[in-house]
Every structure is written in structure tokens, then in C-alpha cells.
mmCIF file of C-alpha atoms in Angstrom:
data_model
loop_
_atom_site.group_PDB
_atom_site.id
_atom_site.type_symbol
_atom_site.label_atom_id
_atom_site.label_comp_id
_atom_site.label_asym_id
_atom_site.label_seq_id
_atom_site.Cartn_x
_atom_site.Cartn_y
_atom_site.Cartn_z
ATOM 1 C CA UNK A 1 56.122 -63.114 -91.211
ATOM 2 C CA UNK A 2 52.646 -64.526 -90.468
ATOM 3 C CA UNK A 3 50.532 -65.408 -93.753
ATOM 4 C CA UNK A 4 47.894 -62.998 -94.514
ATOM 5 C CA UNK A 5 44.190 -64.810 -94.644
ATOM 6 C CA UNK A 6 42.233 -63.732 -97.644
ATOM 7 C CA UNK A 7 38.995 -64.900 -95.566
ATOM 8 C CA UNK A 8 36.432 -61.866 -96.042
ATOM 9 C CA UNK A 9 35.544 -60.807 -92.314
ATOM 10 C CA UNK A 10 32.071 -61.142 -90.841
ATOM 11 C CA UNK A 11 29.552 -58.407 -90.269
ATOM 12 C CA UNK A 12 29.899 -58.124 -86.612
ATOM 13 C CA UNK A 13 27.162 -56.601 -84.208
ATOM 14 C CA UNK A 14 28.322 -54.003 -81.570
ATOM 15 C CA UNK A 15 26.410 -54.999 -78.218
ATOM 16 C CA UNK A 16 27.429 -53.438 -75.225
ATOM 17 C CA UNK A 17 29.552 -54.995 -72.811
ATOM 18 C CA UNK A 18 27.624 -56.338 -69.818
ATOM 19 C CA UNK A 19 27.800 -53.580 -66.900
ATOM 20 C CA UNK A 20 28.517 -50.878 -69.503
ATOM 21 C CA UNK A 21 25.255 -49.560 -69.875
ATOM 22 C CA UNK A 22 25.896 -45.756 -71.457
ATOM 23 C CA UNK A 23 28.690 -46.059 -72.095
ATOM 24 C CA UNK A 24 29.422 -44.357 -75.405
ATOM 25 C CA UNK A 25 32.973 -44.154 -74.573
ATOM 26 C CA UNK A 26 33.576 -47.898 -74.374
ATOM 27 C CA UNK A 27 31.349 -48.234 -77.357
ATOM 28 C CA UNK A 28 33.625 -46.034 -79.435
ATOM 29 C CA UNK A 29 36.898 -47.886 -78.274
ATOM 30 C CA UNK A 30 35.728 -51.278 -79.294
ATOM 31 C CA UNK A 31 34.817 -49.960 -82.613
ATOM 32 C CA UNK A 32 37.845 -48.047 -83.266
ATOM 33 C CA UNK A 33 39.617 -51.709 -82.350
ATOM 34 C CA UNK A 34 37.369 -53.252 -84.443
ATOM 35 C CA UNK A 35 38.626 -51.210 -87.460
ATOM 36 C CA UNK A 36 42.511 -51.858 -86.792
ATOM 37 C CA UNK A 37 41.484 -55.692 -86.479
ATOM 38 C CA UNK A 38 39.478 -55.280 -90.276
ATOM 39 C CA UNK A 39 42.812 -53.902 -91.601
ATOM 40 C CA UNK A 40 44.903 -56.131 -89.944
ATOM 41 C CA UNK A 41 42.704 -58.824 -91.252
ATOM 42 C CA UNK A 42 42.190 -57.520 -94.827
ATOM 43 C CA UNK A 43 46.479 -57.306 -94.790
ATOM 44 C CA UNK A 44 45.973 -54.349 -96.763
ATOM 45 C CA UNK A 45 43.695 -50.812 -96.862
ATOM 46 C CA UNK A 46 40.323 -50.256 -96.522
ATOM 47 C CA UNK A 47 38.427 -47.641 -97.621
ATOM 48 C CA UNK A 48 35.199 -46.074 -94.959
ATOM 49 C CA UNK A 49 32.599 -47.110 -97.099
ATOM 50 C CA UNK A 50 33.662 -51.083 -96.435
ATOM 51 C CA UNK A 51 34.412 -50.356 -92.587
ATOM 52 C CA UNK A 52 30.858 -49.229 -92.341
ATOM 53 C CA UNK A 53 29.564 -52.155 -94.805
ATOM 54 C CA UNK A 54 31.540 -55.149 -92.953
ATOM 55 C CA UNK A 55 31.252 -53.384 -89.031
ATOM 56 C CA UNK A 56 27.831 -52.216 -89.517
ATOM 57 C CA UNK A 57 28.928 -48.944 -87.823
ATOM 58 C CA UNK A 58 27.050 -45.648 -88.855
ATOM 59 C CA UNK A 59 28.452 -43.383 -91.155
ATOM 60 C CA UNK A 60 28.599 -40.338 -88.977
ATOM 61 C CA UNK A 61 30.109 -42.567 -86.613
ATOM 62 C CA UNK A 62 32.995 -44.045 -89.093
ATOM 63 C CA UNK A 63 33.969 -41.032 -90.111
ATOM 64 C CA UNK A 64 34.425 -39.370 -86.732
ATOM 65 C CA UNK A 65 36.387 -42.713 -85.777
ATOM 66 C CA UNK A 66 38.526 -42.870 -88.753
ATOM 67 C CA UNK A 67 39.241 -38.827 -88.300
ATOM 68 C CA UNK A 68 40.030 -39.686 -84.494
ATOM 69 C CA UNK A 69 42.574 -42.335 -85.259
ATOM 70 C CA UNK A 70 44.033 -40.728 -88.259
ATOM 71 C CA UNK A 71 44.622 -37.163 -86.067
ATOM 72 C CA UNK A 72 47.077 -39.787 -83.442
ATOM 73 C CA UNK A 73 48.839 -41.326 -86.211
ATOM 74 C CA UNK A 74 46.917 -44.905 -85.703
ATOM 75 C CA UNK A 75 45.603 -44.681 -89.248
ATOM 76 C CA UNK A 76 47.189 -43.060 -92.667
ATOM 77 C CA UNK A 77 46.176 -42.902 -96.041
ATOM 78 C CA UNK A 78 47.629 -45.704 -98.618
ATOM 79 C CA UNK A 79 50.732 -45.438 -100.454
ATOM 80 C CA UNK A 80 48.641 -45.278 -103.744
ATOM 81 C CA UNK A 81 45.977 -43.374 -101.529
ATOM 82 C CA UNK A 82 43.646 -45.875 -102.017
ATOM 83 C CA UNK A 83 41.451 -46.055 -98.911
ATOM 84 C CA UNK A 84 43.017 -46.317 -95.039
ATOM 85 C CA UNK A 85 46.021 -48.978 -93.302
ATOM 86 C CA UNK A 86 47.414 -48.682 -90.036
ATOM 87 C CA UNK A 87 49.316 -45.694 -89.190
ATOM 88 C CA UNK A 88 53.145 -45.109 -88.120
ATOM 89 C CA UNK A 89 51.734 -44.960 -84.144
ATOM 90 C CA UNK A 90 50.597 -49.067 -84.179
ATOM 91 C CA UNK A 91 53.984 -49.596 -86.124
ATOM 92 C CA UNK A 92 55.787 -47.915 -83.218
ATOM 93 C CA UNK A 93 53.853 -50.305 -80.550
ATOM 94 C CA UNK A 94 54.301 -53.627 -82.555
ATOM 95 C CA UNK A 95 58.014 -52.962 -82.752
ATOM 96 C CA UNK A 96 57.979 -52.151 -78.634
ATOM 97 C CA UNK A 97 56.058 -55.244 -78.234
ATOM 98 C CA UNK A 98 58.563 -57.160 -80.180
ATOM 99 C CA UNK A 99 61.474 -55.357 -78.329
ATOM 100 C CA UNK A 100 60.005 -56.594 -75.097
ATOM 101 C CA UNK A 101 59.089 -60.032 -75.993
ATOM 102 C CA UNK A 102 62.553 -60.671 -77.534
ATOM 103 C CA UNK A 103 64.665 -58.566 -74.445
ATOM 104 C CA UNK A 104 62.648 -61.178 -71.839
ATOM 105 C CA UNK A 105 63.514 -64.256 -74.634
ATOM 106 C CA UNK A 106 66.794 -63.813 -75.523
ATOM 107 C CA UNK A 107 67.920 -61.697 -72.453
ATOM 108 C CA UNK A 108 66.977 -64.808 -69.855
ATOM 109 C CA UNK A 109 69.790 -66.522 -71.999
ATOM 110 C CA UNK A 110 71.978 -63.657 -71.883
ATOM 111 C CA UNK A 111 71.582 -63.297 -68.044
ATOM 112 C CA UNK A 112 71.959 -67.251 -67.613
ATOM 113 C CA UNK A 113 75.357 -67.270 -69.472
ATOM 114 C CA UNK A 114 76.249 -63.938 -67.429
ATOM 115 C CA UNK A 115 75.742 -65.541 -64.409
ATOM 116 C CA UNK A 116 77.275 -68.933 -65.093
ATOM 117 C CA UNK A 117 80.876 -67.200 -66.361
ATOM 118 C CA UNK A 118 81.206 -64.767 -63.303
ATOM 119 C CA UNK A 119 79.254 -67.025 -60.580
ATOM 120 C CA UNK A 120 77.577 -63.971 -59.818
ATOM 121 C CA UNK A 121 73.819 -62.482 -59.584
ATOM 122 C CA UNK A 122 72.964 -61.099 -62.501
ATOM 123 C CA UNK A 123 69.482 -59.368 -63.253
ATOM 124 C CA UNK A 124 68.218 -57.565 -66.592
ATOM 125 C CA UNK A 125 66.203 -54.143 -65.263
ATOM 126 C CA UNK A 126 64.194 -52.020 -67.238
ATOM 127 C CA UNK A 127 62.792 -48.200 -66.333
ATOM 128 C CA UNK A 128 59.451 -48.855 -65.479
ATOM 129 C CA UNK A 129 56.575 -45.442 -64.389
ATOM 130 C CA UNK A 130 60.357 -43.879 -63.743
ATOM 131 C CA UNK A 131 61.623 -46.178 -61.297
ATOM 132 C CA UNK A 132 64.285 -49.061 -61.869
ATOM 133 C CA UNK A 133 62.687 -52.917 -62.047
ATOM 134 C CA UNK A 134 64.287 -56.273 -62.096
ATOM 135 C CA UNK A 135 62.569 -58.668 -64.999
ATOM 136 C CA UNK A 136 64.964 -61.444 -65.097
ATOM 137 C CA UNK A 137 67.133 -62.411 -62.361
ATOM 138 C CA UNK A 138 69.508 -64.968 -61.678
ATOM 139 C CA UNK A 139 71.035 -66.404 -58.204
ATOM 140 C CA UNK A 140 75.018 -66.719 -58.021
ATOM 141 C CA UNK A 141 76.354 -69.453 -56.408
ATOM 142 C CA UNK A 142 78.203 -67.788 -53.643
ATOM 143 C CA UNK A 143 76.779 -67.271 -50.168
ATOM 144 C CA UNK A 144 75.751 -63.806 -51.188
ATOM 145 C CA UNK A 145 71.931 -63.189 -51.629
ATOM 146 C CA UNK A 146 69.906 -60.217 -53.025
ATOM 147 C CA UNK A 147 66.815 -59.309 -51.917
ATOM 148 C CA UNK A 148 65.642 -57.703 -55.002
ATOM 149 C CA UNK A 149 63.276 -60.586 -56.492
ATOM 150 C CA UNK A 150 61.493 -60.214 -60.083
ATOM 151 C CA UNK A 151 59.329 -57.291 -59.718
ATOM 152 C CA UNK A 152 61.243 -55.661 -57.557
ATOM 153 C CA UNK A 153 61.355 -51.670 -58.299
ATOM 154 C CA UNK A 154 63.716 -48.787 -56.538
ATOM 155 C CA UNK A 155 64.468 -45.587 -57.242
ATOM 156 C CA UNK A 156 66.824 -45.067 -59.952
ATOM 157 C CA UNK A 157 69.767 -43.414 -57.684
ATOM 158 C CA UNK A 158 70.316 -46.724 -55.687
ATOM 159 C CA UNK A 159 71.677 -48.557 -58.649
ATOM 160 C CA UNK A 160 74.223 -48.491 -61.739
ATOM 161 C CA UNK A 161 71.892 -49.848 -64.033
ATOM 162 C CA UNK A 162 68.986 -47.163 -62.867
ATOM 163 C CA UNK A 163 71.347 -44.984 -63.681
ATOM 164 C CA UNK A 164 71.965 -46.056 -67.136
ATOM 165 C CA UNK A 165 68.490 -46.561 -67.316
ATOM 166 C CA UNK A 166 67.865 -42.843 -67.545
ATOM 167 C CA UNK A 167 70.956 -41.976 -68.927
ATOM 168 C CA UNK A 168 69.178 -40.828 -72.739
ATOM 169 C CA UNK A 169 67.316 -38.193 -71.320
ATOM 170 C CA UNK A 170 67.871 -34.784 -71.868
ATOM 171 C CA UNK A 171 69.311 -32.638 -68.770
ATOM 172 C CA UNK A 172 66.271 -30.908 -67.979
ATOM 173 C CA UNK A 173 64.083 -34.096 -68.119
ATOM 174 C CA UNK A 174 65.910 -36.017 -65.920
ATOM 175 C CA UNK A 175 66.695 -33.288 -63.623
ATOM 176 C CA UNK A 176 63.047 -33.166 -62.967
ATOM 177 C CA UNK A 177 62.893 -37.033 -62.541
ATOM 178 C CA UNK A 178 65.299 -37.567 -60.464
ATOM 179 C CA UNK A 179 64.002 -34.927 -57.782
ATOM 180 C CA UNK A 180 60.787 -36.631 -57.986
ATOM 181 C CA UNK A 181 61.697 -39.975 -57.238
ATOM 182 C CA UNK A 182 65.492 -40.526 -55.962
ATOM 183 C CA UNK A 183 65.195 -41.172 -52.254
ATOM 184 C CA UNK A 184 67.695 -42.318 -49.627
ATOM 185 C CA UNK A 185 68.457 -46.312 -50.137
ATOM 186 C CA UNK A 186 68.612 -48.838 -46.873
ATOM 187 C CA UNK A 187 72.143 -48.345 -46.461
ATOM 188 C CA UNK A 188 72.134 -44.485 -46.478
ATOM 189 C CA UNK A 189 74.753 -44.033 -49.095
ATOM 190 C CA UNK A 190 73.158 -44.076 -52.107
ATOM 191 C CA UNK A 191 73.668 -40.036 -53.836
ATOM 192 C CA UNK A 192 71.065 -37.470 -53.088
ATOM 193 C CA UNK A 193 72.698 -34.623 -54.517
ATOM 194 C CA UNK A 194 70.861 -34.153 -58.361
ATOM 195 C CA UNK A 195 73.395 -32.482 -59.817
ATOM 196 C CA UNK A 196 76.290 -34.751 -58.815
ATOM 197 C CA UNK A 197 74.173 -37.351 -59.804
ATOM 198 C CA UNK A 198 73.358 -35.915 -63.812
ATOM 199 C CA UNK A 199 77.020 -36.173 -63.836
ATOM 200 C CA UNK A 200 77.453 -40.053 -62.482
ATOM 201 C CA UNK A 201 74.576 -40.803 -65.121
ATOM 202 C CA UNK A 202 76.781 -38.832 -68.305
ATOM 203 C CA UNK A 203 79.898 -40.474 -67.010
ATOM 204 C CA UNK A 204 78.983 -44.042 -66.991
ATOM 205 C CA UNK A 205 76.976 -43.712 -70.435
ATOM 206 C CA UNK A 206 80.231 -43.024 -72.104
ATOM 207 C CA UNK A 207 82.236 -44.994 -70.076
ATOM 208 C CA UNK A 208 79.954 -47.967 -71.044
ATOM 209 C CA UNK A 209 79.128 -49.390 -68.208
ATOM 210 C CA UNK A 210 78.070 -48.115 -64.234
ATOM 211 C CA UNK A 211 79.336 -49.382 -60.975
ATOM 212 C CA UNK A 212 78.171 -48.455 -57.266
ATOM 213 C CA UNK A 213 79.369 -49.494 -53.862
ATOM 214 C CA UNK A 214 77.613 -50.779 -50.590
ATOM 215 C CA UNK A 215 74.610 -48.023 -51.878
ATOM 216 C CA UNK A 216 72.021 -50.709 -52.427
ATOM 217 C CA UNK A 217 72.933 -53.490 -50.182
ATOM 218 C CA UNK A 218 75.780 -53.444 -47.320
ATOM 219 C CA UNK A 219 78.973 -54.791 -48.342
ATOM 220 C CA UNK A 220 77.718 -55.454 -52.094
ATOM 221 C CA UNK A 221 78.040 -53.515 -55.264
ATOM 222 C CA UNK A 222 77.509 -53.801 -58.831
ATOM 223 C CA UNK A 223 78.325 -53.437 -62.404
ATOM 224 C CA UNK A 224 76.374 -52.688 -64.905
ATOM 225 C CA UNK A 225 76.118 -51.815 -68.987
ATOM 226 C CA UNK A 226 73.582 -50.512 -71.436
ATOM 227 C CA UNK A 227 71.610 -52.828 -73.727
ATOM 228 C CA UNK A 228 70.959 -50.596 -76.551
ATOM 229 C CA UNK A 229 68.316 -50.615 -79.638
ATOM 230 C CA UNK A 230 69.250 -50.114 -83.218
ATOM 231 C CA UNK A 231 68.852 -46.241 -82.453
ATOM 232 C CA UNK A 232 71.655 -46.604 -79.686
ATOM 233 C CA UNK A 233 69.071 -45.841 -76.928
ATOM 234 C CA UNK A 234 69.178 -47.617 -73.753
ATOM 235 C CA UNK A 235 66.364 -50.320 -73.068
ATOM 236 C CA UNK A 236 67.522 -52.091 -70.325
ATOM 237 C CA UNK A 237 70.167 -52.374 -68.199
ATOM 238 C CA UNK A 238 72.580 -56.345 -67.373
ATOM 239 C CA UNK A 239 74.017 -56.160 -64.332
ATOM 240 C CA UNK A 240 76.281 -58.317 -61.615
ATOM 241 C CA UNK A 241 75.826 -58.396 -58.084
ATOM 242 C CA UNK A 242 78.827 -59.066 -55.677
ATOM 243 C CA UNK A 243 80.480 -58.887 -52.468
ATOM 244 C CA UNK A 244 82.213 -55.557 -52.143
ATOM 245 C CA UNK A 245 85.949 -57.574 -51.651
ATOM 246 C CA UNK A 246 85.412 -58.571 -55.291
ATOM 247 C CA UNK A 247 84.914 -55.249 -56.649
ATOM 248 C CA UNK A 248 88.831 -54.465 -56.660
ATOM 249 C CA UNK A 249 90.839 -54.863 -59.035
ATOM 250 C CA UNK A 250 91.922 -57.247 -61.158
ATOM 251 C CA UNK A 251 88.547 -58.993 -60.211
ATOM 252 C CA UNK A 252 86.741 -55.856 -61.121
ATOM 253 C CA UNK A 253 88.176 -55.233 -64.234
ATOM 254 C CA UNK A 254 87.352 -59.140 -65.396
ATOM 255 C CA UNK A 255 83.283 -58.345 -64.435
ATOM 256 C CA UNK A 256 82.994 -55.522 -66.259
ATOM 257 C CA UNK A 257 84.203 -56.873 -69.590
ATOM 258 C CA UNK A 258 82.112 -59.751 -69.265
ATOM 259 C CA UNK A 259 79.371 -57.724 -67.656
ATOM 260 C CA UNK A 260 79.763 -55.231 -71.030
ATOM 261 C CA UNK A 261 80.249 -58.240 -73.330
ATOM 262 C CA UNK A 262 76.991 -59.677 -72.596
ATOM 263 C CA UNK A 263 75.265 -55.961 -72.664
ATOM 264 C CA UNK A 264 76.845 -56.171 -76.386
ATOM 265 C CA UNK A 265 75.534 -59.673 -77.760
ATOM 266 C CA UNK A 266 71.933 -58.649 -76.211
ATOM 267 C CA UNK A 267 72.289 -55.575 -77.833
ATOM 268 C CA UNK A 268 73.262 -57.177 -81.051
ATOM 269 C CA UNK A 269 70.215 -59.971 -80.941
ATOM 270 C CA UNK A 270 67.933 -56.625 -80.285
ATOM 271 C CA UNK A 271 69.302 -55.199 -83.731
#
């Protein structure tokens, strides 16, 4: 936990921005920040009458902020209702920020170790603007090569983890999703039909785990399982890439429980 400073803040002046002449709007959002930074500072509530004191904003002004941020949740009264701390909206974006920072941290071990007990790609994907992307990738050591980089984003309906990447939403949601983004993959064989698809998706959620064939690439596939939060929601998706001879069994039964396995102990270091 990071150790509060009891350091009172400075009376700051609000200048605007250069090339933001008029504009109120920007105004406003730098003093709304300003008055999460003063609590975050303080480490503990303020009340209006020292936002307006240390930020030197008008009271008409405050008010109308503090009203503003306290109608979305970024602002709530003290326990003891003792002036104003931040709100259950800035809790919910610290804890995605952490989430992220430690899914990139500890999954680029996760993937590492994936990839150095199959000899396989590997890749950790997240849903990102509704589309799968790749955010941590690792090369096997076969002669097989992806062409997905870091960054890369598809459709969610080319690949098992897309597919668990959606796979919390309810049916009507992601029926309206997936006709707005799945389209045909290079290889022409990835599923178009929606409803066929809703069904893959419920499938491989309980199954654990998602597999397609030569959809993506030709003559590849993949395997992939859930990493889940402390909710059991699905934040990201570990998967293997391989040639499609080494998707039968038994080899395909040894990747997925090493594929799953490694979903699991990210899942676990995510809480």
C-alpha cells in the first residue's frame, strides 16, 4: 500500500491549456481531476468548503462539480459523513487498472512457461472495442509461424479464445455482437452461422477450454481456456497454436491440460 503524505496541497491556479481558448468544457475536466487528486492526496475526505479554499475554484462552480461527480458514482459521502472521498466508480477503475497491469506482468510468465512445456505458440488475448487482440505472444520452436503479432485484432468467430472471450455475455448481447462483427476468416471456414455459434461459445465455457481447426490459419488450430477474475468472469483468454497433425489425440488431450493448467495459475495470481 503506498504511504499517505500528510503534506497540505498547494493552492493551484486554473490557466487554460494553450490552444484551448473557450473552452469551458476542458476547464471543468481539469478541475473535476483536480478534486480526485486533493482527495487522493489528503488520503482521506474533504469537505467543498476546502476544495474551493485549496483549488481556488468558485463556489457555484464546486458545487456543480462535486454534484456532477457524485451523480456517476466518482464521489460519495464519508462513512461518518464527514465531507466527500472518492466514489465506488474510481474504485472500479483502479482495480481494472490493477487487473491489467498484473494480467500483462504475471501473464508474460504464464505464457513463457506455456510455451516452453508444449514447444508451442502461445498468446494471452483480451476482447478489445468487441474484437479479439493478442497482448502477449510467444514463438514455438517448431517450423510453424503465426502471423498474428502483438496488436493483432480479428473478429471473435475466427478463434477459441474470441470465443471465450465473449462467452459471459448474456444471449441477447452477444447475439447482437456477433452479427456486427463476425466475418469470414482467410481460410473460409471459420462459422458464420450466429446461432450455431452462441452454442460453440456456451459449450466451450463449461467445457473449460475452446478448440478450432484450420479456421484461422491453414493446417493450424488451437486451444484455448478462460483466465477468470475473482467474480469467475472471463478477462482474457491463454491459448496454443499448432499444426493441425498435433491436434489428435493423445497429443491433444496433453495441450489442453497444460493449456487449462496455466489458464488456472493465471487465474489464481489474478485472485
Amino acid at each position: 500500500m503506498d504511504t499517505m503524505t500528510s503534506e497540505r496541497p498547494r493552492k493551484r491556479k486554473l490557466t487554460q491549456a494553450p490552444g484551448d481558448e473557450g473552452g469551458e468544457g476542458s476547464r471543468s475536466v481539469r478541475r473535476a481531476m483536480d478534486i480526485l487528486s486533493l482527495m487522493l492526496v489528503r488520503g482521506g475526505p474533504v469537505t467543498v468548503a476546502q476544495i474551493i479554499a485549496e483549488l481556488g475554484i468558485p463556489k457555484s462552480t464546486a458545487y456543480e462539480l462535486v454534484r456532477t461527480l457524485s451523480d456517476a458514482d466518482y464521489v460519495a459521502p464519508a462513512s461518518r459523513g464527514a465531507g466527500l472521498f472518492i466514489g465506488r466508480k474510481l474504485y472500479e477503475l483502479g482495480m481494472a487498472y490493477r487487473n491489467h497491469v498484473d494480467l500483462l506482468r504475471d501473464g508474460a510468465q504464464i505464457v513463457e512457461e506455456l510455451r516452453d512445456e508444449t514447444g508451442e505458440t502461445t498468446q494471452l488475448s483480451v476482447l478489445d472495442n468487441q474484437m479479439m487482440m493478442v497482448v502477449l505472444k510467444e514463438e514455438g520452436r517448431g517450423h510453424l509461424r503465426i502471423i498474428s503479432n502483438v496488436g493483432t485484432r480479428v473478429p471473435v468467430n475466427w478463434a477459441a479464445a474470441g470465443r471465450l472471450l465473449v462467452s459471459d455475455q448474456p444471449d441477447e448481447e452477444l447475439e447482437q455482437l456477433l452479427k456486427a462483427t463476425i466475418r469470414q476468416s482467410p481460410t473460409d471456414k471459420a462459422i458464420m452461422d450466429v446461432s450455431k455459434l452462441i452454442a460453440q461459445i456456451r459449450k466451450s465455457r463449461r467445457l473449460g477450454y475452446a478448440t478450432e481447426l484450420n479456421e484461422a490459419n491453414e493446417h493450424a488450430g488451437c486451444i484455448a481456456a478462460p483466465i477468470v477474475d475473482a467474480s469467475g468472469r472471463c478477462i482474457a483468454a491463454i491459448s496454443v497454436v499448432v499444426p493441425e497433425q498435433r491436434l489428435t489425440k493423445p497429443d491433444r488431450d496433453r495441450l489442453i491440460t497444460s493449456v487449462t493448467a496455466a489458464a488456472e495459475r493465471l487465474s489464481r495470481r489474478l485472485g
